[in-house]
Each structure stands twice: as C-alpha cells, then as structure tokens.
Short mmCIF file of C-alpha atoms in Angstrom, two decimals:
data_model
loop_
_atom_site.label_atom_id
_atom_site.label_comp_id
_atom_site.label_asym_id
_atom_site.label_seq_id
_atom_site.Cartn_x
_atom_site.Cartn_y
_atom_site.Cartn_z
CA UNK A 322 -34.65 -36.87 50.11
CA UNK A 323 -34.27 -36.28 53.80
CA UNK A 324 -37.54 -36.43 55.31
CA UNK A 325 -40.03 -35.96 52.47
CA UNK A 326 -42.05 -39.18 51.56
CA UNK A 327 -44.13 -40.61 48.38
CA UNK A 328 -41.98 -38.25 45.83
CA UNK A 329 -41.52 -38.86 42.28
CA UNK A 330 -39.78 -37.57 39.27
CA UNK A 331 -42.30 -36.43 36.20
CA UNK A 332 -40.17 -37.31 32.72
CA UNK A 333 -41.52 -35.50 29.93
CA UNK A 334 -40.29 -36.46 26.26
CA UNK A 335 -37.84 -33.59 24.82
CA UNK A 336 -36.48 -33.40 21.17
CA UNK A 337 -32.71 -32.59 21.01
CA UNK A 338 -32.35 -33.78 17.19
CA UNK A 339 -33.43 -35.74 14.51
CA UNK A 340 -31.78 -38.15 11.70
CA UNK A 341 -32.77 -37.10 8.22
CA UNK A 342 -31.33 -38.15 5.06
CA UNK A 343 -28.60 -40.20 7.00
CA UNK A 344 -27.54 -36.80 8.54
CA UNK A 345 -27.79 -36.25 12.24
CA UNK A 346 -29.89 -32.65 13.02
CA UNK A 347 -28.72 -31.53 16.95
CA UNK A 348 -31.60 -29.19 18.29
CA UNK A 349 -28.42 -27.38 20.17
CA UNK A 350 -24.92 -27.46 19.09
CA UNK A 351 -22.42 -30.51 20.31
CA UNK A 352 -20.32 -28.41 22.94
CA UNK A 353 -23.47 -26.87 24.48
CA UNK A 354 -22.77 -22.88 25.13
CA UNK A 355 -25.33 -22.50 28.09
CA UNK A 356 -25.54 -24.16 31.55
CA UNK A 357 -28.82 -25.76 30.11
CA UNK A 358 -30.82 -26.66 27.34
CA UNK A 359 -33.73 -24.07 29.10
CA UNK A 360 -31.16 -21.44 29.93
CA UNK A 361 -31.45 -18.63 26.99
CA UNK A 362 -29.36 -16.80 28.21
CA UNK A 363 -25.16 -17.11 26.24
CA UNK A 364 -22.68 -17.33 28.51
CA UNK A 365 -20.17 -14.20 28.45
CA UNK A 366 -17.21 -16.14 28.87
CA UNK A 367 -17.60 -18.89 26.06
CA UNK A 368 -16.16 -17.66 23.28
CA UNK A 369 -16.55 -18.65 19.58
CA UNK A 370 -12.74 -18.83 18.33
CA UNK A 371 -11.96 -19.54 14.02
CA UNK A 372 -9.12 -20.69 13.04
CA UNK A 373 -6.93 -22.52 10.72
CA UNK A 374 -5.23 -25.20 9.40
CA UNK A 375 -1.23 -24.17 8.89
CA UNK A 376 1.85 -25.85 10.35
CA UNK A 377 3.16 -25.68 12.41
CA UNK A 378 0.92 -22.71 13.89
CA UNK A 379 -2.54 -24.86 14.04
CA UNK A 380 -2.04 -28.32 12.93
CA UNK A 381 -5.24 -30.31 12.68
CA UNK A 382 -5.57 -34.36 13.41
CA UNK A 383 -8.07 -37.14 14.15
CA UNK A 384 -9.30 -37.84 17.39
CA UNK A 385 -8.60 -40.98 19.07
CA UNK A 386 -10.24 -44.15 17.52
CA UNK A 387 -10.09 -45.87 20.43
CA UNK A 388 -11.77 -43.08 23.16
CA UNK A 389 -13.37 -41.24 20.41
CA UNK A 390 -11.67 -38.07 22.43
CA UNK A 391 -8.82 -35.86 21.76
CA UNK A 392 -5.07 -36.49 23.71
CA UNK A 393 -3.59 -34.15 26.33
CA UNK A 394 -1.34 -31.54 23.98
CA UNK A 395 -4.40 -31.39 21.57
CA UNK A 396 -8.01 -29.51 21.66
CA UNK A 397 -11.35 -30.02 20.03
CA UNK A 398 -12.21 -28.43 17.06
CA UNK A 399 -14.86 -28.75 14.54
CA UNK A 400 -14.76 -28.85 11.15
CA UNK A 401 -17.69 -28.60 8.36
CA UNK A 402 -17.60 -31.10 5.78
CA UNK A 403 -20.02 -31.07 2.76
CA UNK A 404 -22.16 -33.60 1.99
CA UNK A 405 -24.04 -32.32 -1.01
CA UNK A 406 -21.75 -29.87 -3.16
CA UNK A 407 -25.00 -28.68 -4.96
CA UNK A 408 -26.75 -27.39 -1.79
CA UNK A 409 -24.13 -26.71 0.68
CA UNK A 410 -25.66 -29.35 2.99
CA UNK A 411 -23.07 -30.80 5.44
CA UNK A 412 -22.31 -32.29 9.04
CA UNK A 413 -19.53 -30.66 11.67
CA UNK A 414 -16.98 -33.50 12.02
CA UNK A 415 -15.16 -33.77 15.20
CA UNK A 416 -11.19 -33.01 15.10
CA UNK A 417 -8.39 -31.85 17.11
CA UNK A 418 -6.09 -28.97 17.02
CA UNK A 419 -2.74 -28.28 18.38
CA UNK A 420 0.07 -26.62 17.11
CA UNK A 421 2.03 -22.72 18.57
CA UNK A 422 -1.50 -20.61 17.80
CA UNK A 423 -3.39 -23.43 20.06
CA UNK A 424 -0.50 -23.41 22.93
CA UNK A 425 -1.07 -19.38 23.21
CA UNK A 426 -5.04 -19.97 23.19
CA UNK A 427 -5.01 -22.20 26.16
CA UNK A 428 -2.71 -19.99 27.76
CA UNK A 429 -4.60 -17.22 27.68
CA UNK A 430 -7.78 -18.93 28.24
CA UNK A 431 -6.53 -20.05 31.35
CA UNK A 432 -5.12 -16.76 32.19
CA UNK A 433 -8.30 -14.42 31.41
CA UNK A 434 -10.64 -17.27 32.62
CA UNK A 435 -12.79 -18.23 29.45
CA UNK A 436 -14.45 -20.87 27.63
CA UNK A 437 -14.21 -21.36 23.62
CA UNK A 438 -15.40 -23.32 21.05
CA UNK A 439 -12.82 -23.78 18.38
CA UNK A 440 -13.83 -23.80 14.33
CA UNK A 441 -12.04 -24.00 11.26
CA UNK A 442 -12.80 -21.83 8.91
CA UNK A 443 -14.77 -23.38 5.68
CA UNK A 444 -13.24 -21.54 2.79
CA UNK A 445 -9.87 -22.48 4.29
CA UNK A 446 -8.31 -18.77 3.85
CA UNK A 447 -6.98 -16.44 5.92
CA UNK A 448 -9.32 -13.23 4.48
CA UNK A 449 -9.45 -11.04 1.78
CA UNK A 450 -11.97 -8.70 0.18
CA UNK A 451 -13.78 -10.01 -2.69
CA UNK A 452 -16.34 -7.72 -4.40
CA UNK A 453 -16.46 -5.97 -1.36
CA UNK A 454 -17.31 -8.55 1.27
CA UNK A 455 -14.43 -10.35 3.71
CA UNK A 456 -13.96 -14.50 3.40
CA UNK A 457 -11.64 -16.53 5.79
CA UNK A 458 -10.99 -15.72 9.20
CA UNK A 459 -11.58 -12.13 8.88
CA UNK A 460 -15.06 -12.27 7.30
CA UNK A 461 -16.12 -14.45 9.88
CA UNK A 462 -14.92 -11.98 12.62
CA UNK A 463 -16.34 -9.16 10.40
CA UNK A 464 -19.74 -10.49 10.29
CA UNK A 465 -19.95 -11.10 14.03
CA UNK A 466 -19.72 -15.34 13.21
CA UNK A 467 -16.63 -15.63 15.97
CA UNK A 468 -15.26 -13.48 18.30
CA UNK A 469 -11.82 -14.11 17.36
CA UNK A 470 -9.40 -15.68 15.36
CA UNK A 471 -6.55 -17.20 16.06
CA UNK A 472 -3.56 -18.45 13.52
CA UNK A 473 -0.97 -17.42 11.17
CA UNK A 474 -3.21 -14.43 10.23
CA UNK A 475 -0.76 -11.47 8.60
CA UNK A 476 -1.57 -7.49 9.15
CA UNK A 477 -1.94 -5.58 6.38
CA UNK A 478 -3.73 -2.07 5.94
CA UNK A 479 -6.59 -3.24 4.72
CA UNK A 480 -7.38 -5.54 7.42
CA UNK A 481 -6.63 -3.28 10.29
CA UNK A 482 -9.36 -0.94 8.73
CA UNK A 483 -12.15 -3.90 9.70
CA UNK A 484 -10.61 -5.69 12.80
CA UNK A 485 -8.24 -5.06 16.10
CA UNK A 486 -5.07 -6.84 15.54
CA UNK A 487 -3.02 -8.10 18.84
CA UNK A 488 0.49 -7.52 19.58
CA UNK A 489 2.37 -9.40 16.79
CA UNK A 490 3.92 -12.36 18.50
CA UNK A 491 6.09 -13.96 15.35
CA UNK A 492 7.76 -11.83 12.41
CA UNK A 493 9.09 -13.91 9.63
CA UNK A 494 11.33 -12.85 7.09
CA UNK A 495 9.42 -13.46 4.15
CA UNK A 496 10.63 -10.85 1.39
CA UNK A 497 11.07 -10.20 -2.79
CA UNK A 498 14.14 -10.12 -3.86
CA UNK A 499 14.74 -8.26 -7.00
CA UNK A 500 18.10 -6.58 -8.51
CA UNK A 501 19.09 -3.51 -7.37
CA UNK A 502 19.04 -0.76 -9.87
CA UNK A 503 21.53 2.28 -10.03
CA UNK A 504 19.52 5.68 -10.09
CA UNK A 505 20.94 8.25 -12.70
CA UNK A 506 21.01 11.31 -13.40
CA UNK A 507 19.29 12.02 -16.71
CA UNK A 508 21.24 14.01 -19.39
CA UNK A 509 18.36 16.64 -20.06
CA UNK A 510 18.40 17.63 -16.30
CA UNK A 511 19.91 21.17 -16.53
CA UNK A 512 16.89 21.52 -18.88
CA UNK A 513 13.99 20.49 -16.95
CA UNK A 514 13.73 23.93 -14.43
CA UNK A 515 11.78 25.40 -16.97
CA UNK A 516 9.76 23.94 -19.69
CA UNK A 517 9.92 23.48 -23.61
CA UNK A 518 8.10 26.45 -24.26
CA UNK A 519 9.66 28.67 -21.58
CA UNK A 520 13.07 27.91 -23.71
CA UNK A 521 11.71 28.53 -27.06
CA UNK A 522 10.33 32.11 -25.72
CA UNK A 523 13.67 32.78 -23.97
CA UNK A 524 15.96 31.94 -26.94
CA UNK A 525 14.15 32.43 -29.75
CA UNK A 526 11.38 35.14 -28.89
CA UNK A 527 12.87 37.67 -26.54
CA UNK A 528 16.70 36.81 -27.48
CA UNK A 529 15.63 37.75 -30.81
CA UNK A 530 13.26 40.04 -31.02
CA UNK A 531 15.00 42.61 -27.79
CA UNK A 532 17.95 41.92 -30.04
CA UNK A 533 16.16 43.56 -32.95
CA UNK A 534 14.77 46.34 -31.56
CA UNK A 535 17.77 47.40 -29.39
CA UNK A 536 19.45 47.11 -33.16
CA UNK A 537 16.77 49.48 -34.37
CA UNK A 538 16.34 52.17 -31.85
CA UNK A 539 20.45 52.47 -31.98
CA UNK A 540 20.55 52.19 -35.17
CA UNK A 541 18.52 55.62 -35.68
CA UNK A 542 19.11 57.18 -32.26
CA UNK A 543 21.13 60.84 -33.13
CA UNK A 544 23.78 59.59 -30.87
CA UNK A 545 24.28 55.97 -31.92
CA UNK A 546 27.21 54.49 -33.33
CA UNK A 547 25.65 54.46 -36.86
CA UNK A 548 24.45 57.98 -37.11
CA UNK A 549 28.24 59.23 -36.01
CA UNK A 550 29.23 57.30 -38.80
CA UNK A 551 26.70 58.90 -41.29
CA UNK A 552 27.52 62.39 -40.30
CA UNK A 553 31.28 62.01 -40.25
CA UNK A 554 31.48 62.78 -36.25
CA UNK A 555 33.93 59.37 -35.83
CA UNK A 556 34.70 58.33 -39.72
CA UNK A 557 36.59 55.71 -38.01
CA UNK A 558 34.58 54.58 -35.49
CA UNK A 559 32.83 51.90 -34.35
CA UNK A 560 29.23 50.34 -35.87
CA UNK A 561 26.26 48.41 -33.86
CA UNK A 562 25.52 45.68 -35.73
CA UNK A 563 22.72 43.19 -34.96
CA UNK A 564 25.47 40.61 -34.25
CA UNK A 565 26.59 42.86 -31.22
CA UNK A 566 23.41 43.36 -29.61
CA UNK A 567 22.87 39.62 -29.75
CA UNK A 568 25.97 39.17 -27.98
CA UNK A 569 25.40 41.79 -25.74
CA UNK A 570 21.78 40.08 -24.05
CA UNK A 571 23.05 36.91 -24.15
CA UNK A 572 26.29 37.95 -22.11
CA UNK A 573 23.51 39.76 -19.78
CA UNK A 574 21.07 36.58 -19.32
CA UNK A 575 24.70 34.07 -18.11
CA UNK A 576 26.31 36.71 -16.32
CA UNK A 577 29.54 36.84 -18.14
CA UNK A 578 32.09 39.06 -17.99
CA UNK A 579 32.38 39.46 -21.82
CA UNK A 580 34.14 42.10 -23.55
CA UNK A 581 30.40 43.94 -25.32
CA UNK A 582 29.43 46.98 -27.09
CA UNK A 583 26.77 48.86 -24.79
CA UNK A 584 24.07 51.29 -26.77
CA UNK A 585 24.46 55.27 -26.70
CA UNK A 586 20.87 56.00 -27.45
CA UNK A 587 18.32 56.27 -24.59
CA UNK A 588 16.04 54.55 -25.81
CA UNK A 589 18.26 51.34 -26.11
CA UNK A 590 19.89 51.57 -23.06
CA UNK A 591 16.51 51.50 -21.32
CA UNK A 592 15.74 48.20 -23.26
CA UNK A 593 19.11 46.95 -22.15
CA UNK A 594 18.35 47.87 -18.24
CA UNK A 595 15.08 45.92 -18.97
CA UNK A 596 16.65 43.14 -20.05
CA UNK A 597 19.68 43.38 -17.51
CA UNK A 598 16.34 42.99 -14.81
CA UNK A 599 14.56 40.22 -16.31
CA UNK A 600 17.58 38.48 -16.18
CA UNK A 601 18.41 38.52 -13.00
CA UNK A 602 15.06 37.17 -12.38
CA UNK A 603 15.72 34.42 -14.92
CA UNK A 604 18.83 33.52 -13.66
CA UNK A 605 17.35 33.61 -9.73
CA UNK A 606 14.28 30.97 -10.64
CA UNK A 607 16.65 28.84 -12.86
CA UNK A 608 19.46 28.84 -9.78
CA UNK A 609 16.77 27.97 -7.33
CA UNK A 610 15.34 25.27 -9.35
CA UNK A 611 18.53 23.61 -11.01
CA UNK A 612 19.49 21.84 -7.75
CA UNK A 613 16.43 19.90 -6.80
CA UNK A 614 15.86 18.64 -10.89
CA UNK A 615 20.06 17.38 -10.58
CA UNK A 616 20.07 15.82 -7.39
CA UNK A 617 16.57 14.11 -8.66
CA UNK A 618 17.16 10.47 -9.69
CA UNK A 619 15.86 8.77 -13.09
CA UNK A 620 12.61 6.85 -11.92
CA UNK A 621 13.12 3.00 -11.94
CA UNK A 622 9.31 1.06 -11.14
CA UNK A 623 10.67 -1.49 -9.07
CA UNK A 624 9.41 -3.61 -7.08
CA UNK A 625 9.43 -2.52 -3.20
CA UNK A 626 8.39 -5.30 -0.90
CA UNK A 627 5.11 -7.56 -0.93
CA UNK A 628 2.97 -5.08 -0.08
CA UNK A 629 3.72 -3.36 -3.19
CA UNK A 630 0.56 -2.92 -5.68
CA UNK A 631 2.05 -4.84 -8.17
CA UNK A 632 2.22 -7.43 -6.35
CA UNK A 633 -0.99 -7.30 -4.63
CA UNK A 634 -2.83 -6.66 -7.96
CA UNK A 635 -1.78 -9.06 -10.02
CA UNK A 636 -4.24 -8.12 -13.01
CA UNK A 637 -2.44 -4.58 -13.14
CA UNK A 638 -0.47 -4.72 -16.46
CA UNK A 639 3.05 -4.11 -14.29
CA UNK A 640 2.42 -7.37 -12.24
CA UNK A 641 3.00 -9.34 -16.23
CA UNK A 642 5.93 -10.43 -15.89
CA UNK A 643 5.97 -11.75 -11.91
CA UNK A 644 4.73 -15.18 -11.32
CA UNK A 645 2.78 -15.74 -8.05
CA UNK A 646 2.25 -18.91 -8.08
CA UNK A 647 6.17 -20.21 -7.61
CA UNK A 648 6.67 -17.92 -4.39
CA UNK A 649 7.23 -20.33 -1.37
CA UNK A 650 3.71 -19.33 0.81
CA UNK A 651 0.47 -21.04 1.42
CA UNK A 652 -2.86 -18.98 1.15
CA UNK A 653 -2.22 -14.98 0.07
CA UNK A 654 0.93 -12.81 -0.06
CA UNK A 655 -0.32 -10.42 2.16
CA UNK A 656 2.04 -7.37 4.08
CA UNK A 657 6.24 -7.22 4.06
CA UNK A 658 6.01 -7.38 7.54
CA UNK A 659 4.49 -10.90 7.65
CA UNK A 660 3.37 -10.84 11.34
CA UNK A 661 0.73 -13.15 12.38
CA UNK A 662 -1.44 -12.39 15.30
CA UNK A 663 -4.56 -14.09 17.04
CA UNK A 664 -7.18 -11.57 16.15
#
C-alpha cells in the first residue's frame, strides 16, 4: 500500500469450532461480544439481556426462510433447544423477538447507547425460589448469567429482596374475587376484658367469701344488728343476714344506687371500705377494656388478594379448597399489584 513494495499477507490456520456428533461447537459465541476474536477484553456496553416468551409483551417467531435474518419490527434472540434430554446437551437456535417488552429495549438501547444480546430463558419461568435457589429470569440475573431481564416479570417481596426492580411501566388488574363477609360482634364480648378465671374469683371467691366474713364479724360485733337483737336493745329491729351482705358487695362492685343494709361493727365496715376500693379498681380496668373487645370484629380468614399466603402456599391446609390451576394466568400468581418491569 502506498509506496511499500514486495509485501505479503502471512495466513495462519485458526480454529473457531468444530462439528461433533452432528452438533456444531463455536470456539466464541454467534453474536461475537468483543471487537475481535484476540481482544479479551468484554465490552462494557454489550449487555447480556433474558427474557421471555409471553404475548403480547415478548412474542417469539422464526426468522426469515428466505434471508435466514430477522424483519425490521423484530430482533434476534436465541433460544436453547435440547438435543439429548438425558445429558442436557443442546444447540442455541436462532429466533426473533418482538412484542411491547422488545419496543422499550430498543428504545432504551438507543437512548443509553448499548449493545445486547437477547436470550430466552430455558426453564421458561419468570422466577421463583425453589429449595432455596432462584429459576427463570430472576435466577439468571441472581447468579450474574444476564445483566437484565426484560418481560412481563411481576414484583413481589420476595424478589425485590434479590434484584432492583425498574419503574413499573404496566399495572393490570388481575385480582381474587371472593364474597364479602359481614364482621360481627360476638355474643360473649362483654365477657372477654377479663378472663375465665378472673370471673370465677370475682363471683364466686371474693363475692362469697367477703360476703361471709362481713356476715360473721357483724354478726358478733357488740354493736351489730344481731347482738341488739339478743340483748333486747331494738326487740324490733332489724337483722344482717348473709342474704344482705351479698346484696350489699354486689350493689358496691356495679355501682348501683340500691336501697342496702350497711354494717355497724368496725370491723365490717372496714371490709366493706375494702371492698368499696377494689371495686372501683374493678370497675376502672373492666370500663377501660370493654370498648376495644366490643368494637373488635369476629375474625373471618378470608382471602385478601394474591399475595395472600394461602394463596402463595398452596400446600398450607387453608389453600384446600382454592383451585390454582383454573385462574386465567400463565406461569406463577405472583403479587396483587401485578406490575411487570424490565429488571
């Protein structure tokens, strides 16, 4: 070239592939990632994209017959296809992609300026964890096999944990419908402030038993009722009877204005001012707590959306009666929200 004479061009034979068991071996992949077969080093802005197949966000077709190339609207993509089940062995068959996921991709290759090399994924799913490790599009992200992925890929909680989603561009109203249930109020509710046993001690324990001995210590106090009686100090009148002092507590514990029979001895008027107090304690915690146990609705398990656990865990014994496999969607039921993103 230009004024140099007697050159020449050395060619030196190079292996690129080989053809082995009617299966075609490239050295270096079919869409080459660096500027040349001796160039080691990747290029930053070729990208290694997953996807996958579901219309009408990626659709996948043939290439052309004729030009063995893909048409304008469409891009290549790759798929694996096995050739031995037994060993996993296959060959990456030539395709083409299109569809609303591939029309933002080549937007927004063109806008940030980068190369990609577009794969579908081989387990055809969109990614869920299995025994602890990620399959589909997410496990292939996960483990560092593609940068990104691109499709009708939902969030969820559990996938956010592993992988940066992009702004949702598409919400869908995908949903559960199930019958609405009427929350009441259950019957037992001015019970539940305290518990069983708190009752039993109130009613049957101290009722009782203060009832007793405020019976007792009137009953032989020099200036009770009964000892009047016995010395002929009022022959006509009154007695304290056990019946009374019942009546009296209990008119002290609900704060009634009932027409009772208070104690002349000391010593049971200072049980009676006992009781009078723990009352008013009573009466405070059992005020305090009443509201919040009535305005507290009977619990219905209901289902609550498709990120509910019951739906999610099918195995659970409250996901029996629901049958997955009639609801309307392709690959997993995944969040409520239902908003694909490419990442």
């Amino acid at each position: 070239v230009g004024g140099a004479g007697n050159t020449g061009v050395s060619v030196f034979p190079m292996q690129v592939g080989k053809w082995e068991n009617q299966t075609l071996s490239l050295r270096h992949a079919v869409w080459p990632r660096y500027k040349s077969f001796s160039d080691c080093e990747p290029d930053d802005n070729h990208l290694s994209i997953v996807t996958l197949e579901e219309a009408p966000f990626v659709i996948v077709e043939d290439i052309d017959p004729l030009t063995e190339t893909c048409v304008r609207s469409t891009v290549p993509c790759r798929k694996f296809v096995k050739i031995n089940n037994s060993t996993n062995e296959g060959m990456n068959v030539k395709k083409c992609c299109k569809g609303f996921c591939i029309d933002i991709l080549k937007k927004l290759s063109r806008t940030v300026k980068f190369t990609y090399d577009l794969y579908l994924v081989t387990n055809g799913k969109h990614g869920k964890k299995v025994n602890n490790v990620w399959n589909g599009m997410i496990g292939e992200v996960v483990y560092q096999r593609a940068v990104m992925a691109v499709g009708s890929l939902t969030i969820n909680e559990e996938r956010s944990e592993v992988v940066d989603f992009s702004v949702p561009f598409v919400e869908t109203g995908i949903s559960v419908m199930v019958s609405r249930s009427n929350g009441t109020v259950s019957p037992s509710a001015f019970l539940e402030p305290f518990s069983a046993s708190v009752w039993v001690m109130m009613f049957v324990m101290l009722l009782i038993v203060s009832a007793i001995a405020v019976f007792v210590f009137e009953y032989f106090s020099p200036v009770g009722y009964n000892r009047n009686l016995a010395k002929g100090k009022a022959p006509h009148g009154p007695s304290f009877t056990i019946g009374k002092a019942i009546w009296l507590l209990w008119g002290l514990v609900f704060n009634n204005s009932v027409p009772v029979q208070n104690p002349k001895g000391t010593t049971s008027k200072i049980m009676v001012s006992v009781w009078a107090f723990f009352a008013v304690i009573f009466l405070a915690s059992y005020t305090a707590n009443l509201a919040a146990f009535m305005i507290q609705e009977e619990f219905v398990d209901q289902v609550t959306g498709l990120s509910d656990k019951k739906v999610r865990s099918p195995c659970s014994r409250s996901a029996k009666a629901l049958v997955l496999n009639e609801l309307p969607l392709k690959g997993e039921i995944s969040d409520c929200s239902s908003k694909p993103t490419s990442s």
